[in-house]
Amino acid sequence: MRGRPEGVREFGFRRAGPAISTFDCYHKGAEGKRQGDLDVAQYLVTGFVLGCSYALVGVGFTIIYKSYRILNFAQGEFAMFAALLAAWLVTIKGVSTAVAIALGLLLVAGLAVVFEVGLLRPLKGREGPAIIVTIAAGVLLTGVAGLVFGKDSYILPAMLPCEHPIVVLGATVVVQQVIVVLVAGVTLVLVAVFFSQTLIGKAMTASVDDPGLALLAGISVRKIRLYSFVLSSILTGLSGILVAPLAAVSYRIGPTLTVKGFAAAILGGIGNSTGAAYGGIVLGVAEALAAALLPSGYKDGVAFAIILFVLLLRLFITRPLVTEGGH
Amino acid sequence: MNRKVCFVFVAVLFLVLVGGACGKRPSPTVEKPAAPESKEPYRIGAILSITGPLGALGTPQRNAAQLAVEVINQQGGINGRKVDLLVIDDESDDTKVPSAMLKLVTEQKAMAVFGPTAAGPYPIMEMARQYQVPLLVPQPENDITEVGNPWVFRVMVRDSRYISKAIDYLKKQGWDRFALLHDSTDYGNAAAEEFKVQARQVGLTISAIEKYEPTDQDMTVQLTKIKKTDPKAIVVWGTVPGPAIIARNAKALGLSQPFLGGSGINNPKFIELAGDAANGWLYTGVGFSVADQMADREYREVVQDFSQRYQRKYGSDPGSFGALGWDGMQIIFEGLRRAGEGKGDALRDAIEQIDGLKGVFGTYRYSKSDHDGLGVESVYIIKIEDGKRILVEQPSLK
């Protein structure tokens, strides 16, 4: 079987047809420059909101990278699982939205514990196998989600019952988009404060910088690693849940989110949470602008282009992959 | 040392045995609905995706096909002979289809084959010619009937017919300047090419063509670009959830243009996901979801009879894939009825003579030159109003 979208449809579609060529048929309207400005505002808003969700996944990547020195390629699947569970509970089981969201986050936190204790800890910090294990876990999570929740898409009801879009600088903004930005922003600030101000946050940073020394100082590196996994998965899960009322969630969205989060993380300098947050936003805006300026089919190439570019850059200017001293 | 060798030997033996047992698994699930009577039964084969990712599509197809065989056998069979249906599961795997076909036409001596559900039909189309067995393919790709293989029939509306209907409607409504937003799958890309050709033929202008990934979360950017080109209507070609997100984005942006979708929208999920934003959307689809609104009583009864029987037996909705399983069997039955004792050439010619068989998907008309069966008259414009599907124009009775 070749890649086909699932779901009950009337149609099947395969055939390796040629990619559609650029169809250049834009008629320059009489709207003039002003209309153009408004459009840019719309692209920026759309990109910024998506960027906030990428930022959360990206920060999730860096937190695990900092404590474990591995990339968790199941990151997007965690986001998918939380969002899908929440949307499924609301749609199929009639659970209230707040409870469903809480359960979604709890589930990914639980999954993170199982994942860390059961799969990664036995590998005793061997990075190569651990990364392969995360890839396998991602595939497994996608499969399990497909079995448990089915191949259908679900949507989470809006978190505030306000249907009317707001117009900001000529750009249409839905209330949920404001929620995404606010919640993501507050969460990211909290994470930064957590790492720089709280004892456990500092302990996490310390145990990464020098595990031996941290151990001497009475910090349990094991516990720290577990905490970082749980924190990372909750951030990622939150990212999925925040956009679930805007877009439909299905079991298939995990890998795309992983790529976006990874691109955000390496754009910000892997291991640097603040950088990853900015990286996410830059990626979101770049995607929206790419969709606007290029034929929209090229949009998803942006994340890959960024990954490739940054990795090549790092290869040529031999900097360590980790930005030291970042959060 | 000796023990080690012995252990390895046993382990290998064990693996071979298990492997052998596993290898046998995909052997045909031979399902005999009724004991054969004095006359030898007609043998029909089907290659369907019962397991694997396409299982949700192939299972209702199998159920409906078995139901059809059960019903015909209860009614005394065809020409006094019972019908035997042999279903082979292709496990949603392209590569398992040819071996299934080989099994059906050689070992099982199937006289006609239905399938595959959605896996690639192209290799077995050649086998149908080689073994002279009519093959009924329930898939929409245009090229299935374009290769000029006289043994291949289609049991579905081909892709281009939906587009013809959409173009026809756009023209009729005076929406001579439209924008197209499609997903970046083969389905959406092929549709875009077809739209370009057909629009040019009838003199419609496409103001913009934009695409999106099936997993995209927001299509505001594409819609904003489209809005700038000021089209009179916006055509959306993709499968759920994409169009549902587009509907929501379009509502938020306050786009006033009418939206016209493809058959990918003919899915209750679209209305569920899009909510209020689905209201006013038009789409091209086959008639059975709005059969209760049809003036054609005979067609209404065919659809009702099938869905009631299916509901009673399986307790679920047959969906469009179930409908295809049923229609495929009816076409083979009609062919056998006409061919009598003949098979091969005779059966193929008999199917070609079918002219006006009312199925669930529409009215099938085959001929020597047309193996598509369903014409553009089987496609309707359907509108979503308050979450319900309304037939927009009543077809002329034939």
Short mmCIF file of C-alpha atoms in Angstrom, two decimals, chain B residues 167-312:
data_model
loop_
_atom_site.label_atom_id
_atom_site.label_comp_id
_atom_site.label_asym_id
_atom_site.label_seq_id
_atom_site.Cartn_x
_atom_site.Cartn_y
_atom_site.Cartn_z
CA ILE B 167 -16.72 22.68 -13.48
CA ASP B 168 -20.22 22.25 -14.85
CA TYR B 169 -21.74 23.73 -11.69
CA LEU B 170 -19.26 26.62 -11.54
CA LYS B 171 -20.16 27.53 -15.09
CA LYS B 172 -23.88 27.22 -14.48
CA GLN B 173 -23.67 29.52 -11.45
CA GLY B 174 -21.67 32.08 -13.39
CA TRP B 175 -18.66 31.64 -11.11
CA ASP B 176 -16.33 32.02 -14.06
CA ARG B 177 -13.34 33.03 -11.92
CA PHE B 178 -12.51 30.60 -9.16
CA ALA B 179 -9.59 29.75 -6.91
CA LEU B 180 -8.40 26.23 -6.18
CA LEU B 181 -7.01 25.08 -2.84
CA HIS B 182 -5.93 21.46 -2.80
CA ASP B 183 -3.90 19.12 -0.64
CA SER B 184 -0.47 18.02 -1.73
CA THR B 185 -1.31 14.32 -2.04
CA ASP B 186 -1.54 12.58 -5.40
CA TYR B 187 -5.30 13.07 -5.17
CA GLY B 188 -5.06 16.83 -4.83
CA ASN B 189 -2.22 17.24 -7.32
CA ALA B 190 -3.92 15.16 -10.00
CA ALA B 191 -7.15 17.10 -9.45
CA ALA B 192 -5.32 20.40 -9.93
CA GLU B 193 -4.00 19.24 -13.30
CA GLU B 194 -7.46 18.09 -14.32
CA PHE B 195 -9.06 21.35 -13.20
CA LYS B 196 -6.60 23.34 -15.28
CA VAL B 197 -7.45 21.34 -18.38
CA GLN B 198 -11.21 21.32 -17.88
CA ALA B 199 -11.42 24.99 -16.88
CA ARG B 200 -9.57 25.98 -20.03
CA GLN B 201 -11.93 23.88 -22.15
CA VAL B 202 -15.04 25.69 -20.95
CA GLY B 203 -13.47 29.12 -20.59
CA LEU B 204 -13.31 29.47 -16.81
CA THR B 205 -10.42 31.33 -15.19
CA ILE B 206 -8.51 29.98 -12.21
CA SER B 207 -7.46 33.02 -10.19
CA ALA B 208 -5.07 31.13 -7.90
CA ILE B 209 -3.96 27.59 -7.15
CA GLU B 210 -2.72 26.99 -3.62
CA LYS B 211 -1.87 23.80 -1.82
CA TYR B 212 -1.46 22.55 1.73
CA GLU B 213 -0.03 19.50 3.47
CA PRO B 214 -2.64 17.02 4.79
CA THR B 215 -1.20 17.49 8.30
CA ASP B 216 -1.21 21.30 8.20
CA GLN B 217 -2.86 23.06 11.12
CA ASP B 218 -3.69 26.39 9.58
CA MET B 219 -4.58 27.40 6.01
CA THR B 220 -5.05 31.12 6.72
CA VAL B 221 -2.05 32.07 4.63
CA GLN B 222 -3.30 30.23 1.55
CA LEU B 223 -6.78 31.68 2.00
CA THR B 224 -5.37 35.19 2.38
CA LYS B 225 -3.48 34.77 -0.88
CA ILE B 226 -6.62 33.50 -2.54
CA LYS B 227 -8.72 36.35 -1.17
CA LYS B 228 -6.35 38.81 -2.79
CA THR B 229 -7.15 37.38 -6.23
CA ASP B 230 -10.85 38.04 -5.64
CA PRO B 231 -12.38 34.83 -7.03
CA LYS B 232 -16.12 34.31 -7.35
CA ALA B 233 -15.90 30.86 -5.76
CA ILE B 234 -13.28 28.77 -3.98
CA VAL B 235 -12.86 25.13 -4.86
CA VAL B 236 -11.30 22.90 -2.19
CA TRP B 237 -9.97 19.47 -3.16
CA GLY B 238 -8.69 17.33 -0.31
CA THR B 239 -9.72 14.81 2.29
CA VAL B 240 -10.80 15.43 5.86
CA PRO B 241 -9.47 17.01 8.08
CA GLY B 242 -7.93 19.58 5.67
CA PRO B 243 -11.19 21.03 4.28
CA ALA B 244 -12.64 21.29 7.80
CA ILE B 245 -9.72 23.46 8.90
CA ILE B 246 -10.12 25.52 5.74
CA ALA B 247 -13.80 26.03 6.54
CA ARG B 248 -12.95 27.30 10.02
CA ASN B 249 -10.14 29.56 8.79
CA ALA B 250 -12.36 30.95 6.03
CA LYS B 251 -15.11 31.71 8.50
CA ALA B 252 -12.68 33.51 10.81
CA LEU B 253 -11.32 35.53 7.89
CA GLY B 254 -14.86 36.37 6.89
CA LEU B 255 -14.56 35.16 3.30
CA SER B 256 -17.86 35.62 1.51
CA GLN B 257 -17.23 33.41 -1.50
CA PRO B 258 -19.11 30.13 -1.92
CA PHE B 259 -16.99 27.02 -1.30
CA LEU B 260 -17.20 23.95 -3.48
CA GLY B 261 -15.48 20.75 -2.40
CA GLY B 262 -14.72 17.37 -3.89
CA SER B 263 -15.91 13.96 -2.82
CA GLY B 264 -13.33 14.00 -0.03
CA ILE B 265 -15.85 16.10 1.87
CA ASN B 266 -18.55 13.47 1.56
CA ASN B 267 -17.69 12.30 5.06
CA PRO B 268 -19.65 12.99 8.26
CA LYS B 269 -16.33 13.91 9.88
CA PHE B 270 -16.22 17.08 7.80
CA ILE B 271 -19.39 18.40 9.38
CA GLU B 272 -18.28 17.27 12.83
CA LEU B 273 -14.87 18.97 12.62
CA ALA B 274 -15.93 22.13 10.83
CA GLY B 275 -19.05 22.70 12.93
CA ASP B 276 -20.93 25.87 11.98
CA ALA B 277 -18.27 26.73 9.46
CA ALA B 278 -19.47 23.85 7.26
CA ASN B 279 -22.80 25.54 6.62
CA GLY B 280 -23.23 26.65 3.06
CA TRP B 281 -20.45 24.44 1.69
CA LEU B 282 -21.19 22.66 -1.54
CA TYR B 283 -19.59 19.45 -2.69
CA THR B 284 -19.69 16.96 -5.50
CA GLY B 285 -20.60 13.49 -4.36
CA VAL B 286 -22.49 10.36 -5.30
CA GLY B 287 -26.13 10.21 -4.44
CA PHE B 288 -26.52 7.56 -1.80
CA SER B 289 -25.99 9.86 1.18
CA VAL B 290 -28.93 11.94 -0.04
CA ALA B 291 -30.89 9.06 -1.56
CA ASP B 292 -33.93 9.89 0.60
CA GLN B 293 -34.20 13.21 -1.25
CA MET B 294 -34.13 11.65 -4.72
CA ALA B 295 -37.18 11.64 -6.92
CA ASP B 296 -36.02 8.35 -8.48
CA ARG B 297 -37.99 5.82 -6.43
CA GLU B 298 -36.22 2.78 -7.79
CA TYR B 299 -32.81 4.16 -6.84
CA ARG B 300 -34.11 5.14 -3.40
CA GLU B 301 -35.25 1.59 -2.85
CA VAL B 302 -31.97 0.06 -3.97
CA VAL B 303 -30.08 2.20 -1.45
CA GLN B 304 -32.57 1.58 1.35
CA ASP B 305 -32.67 -2.16 0.73
CA PHE B 306 -28.90 -2.40 0.88
CA SER B 307 -28.34 -0.22 3.93
CA GLN B 308 -31.15 -1.90 5.88
CA ARG B 309 -29.86 -5.39 5.12
CA TYR B 310 -26.32 -4.33 6.03
CA GLN B 311 -27.41 -2.63 9.24
CA ARG B 312 -29.44 -5.66 10.26
#
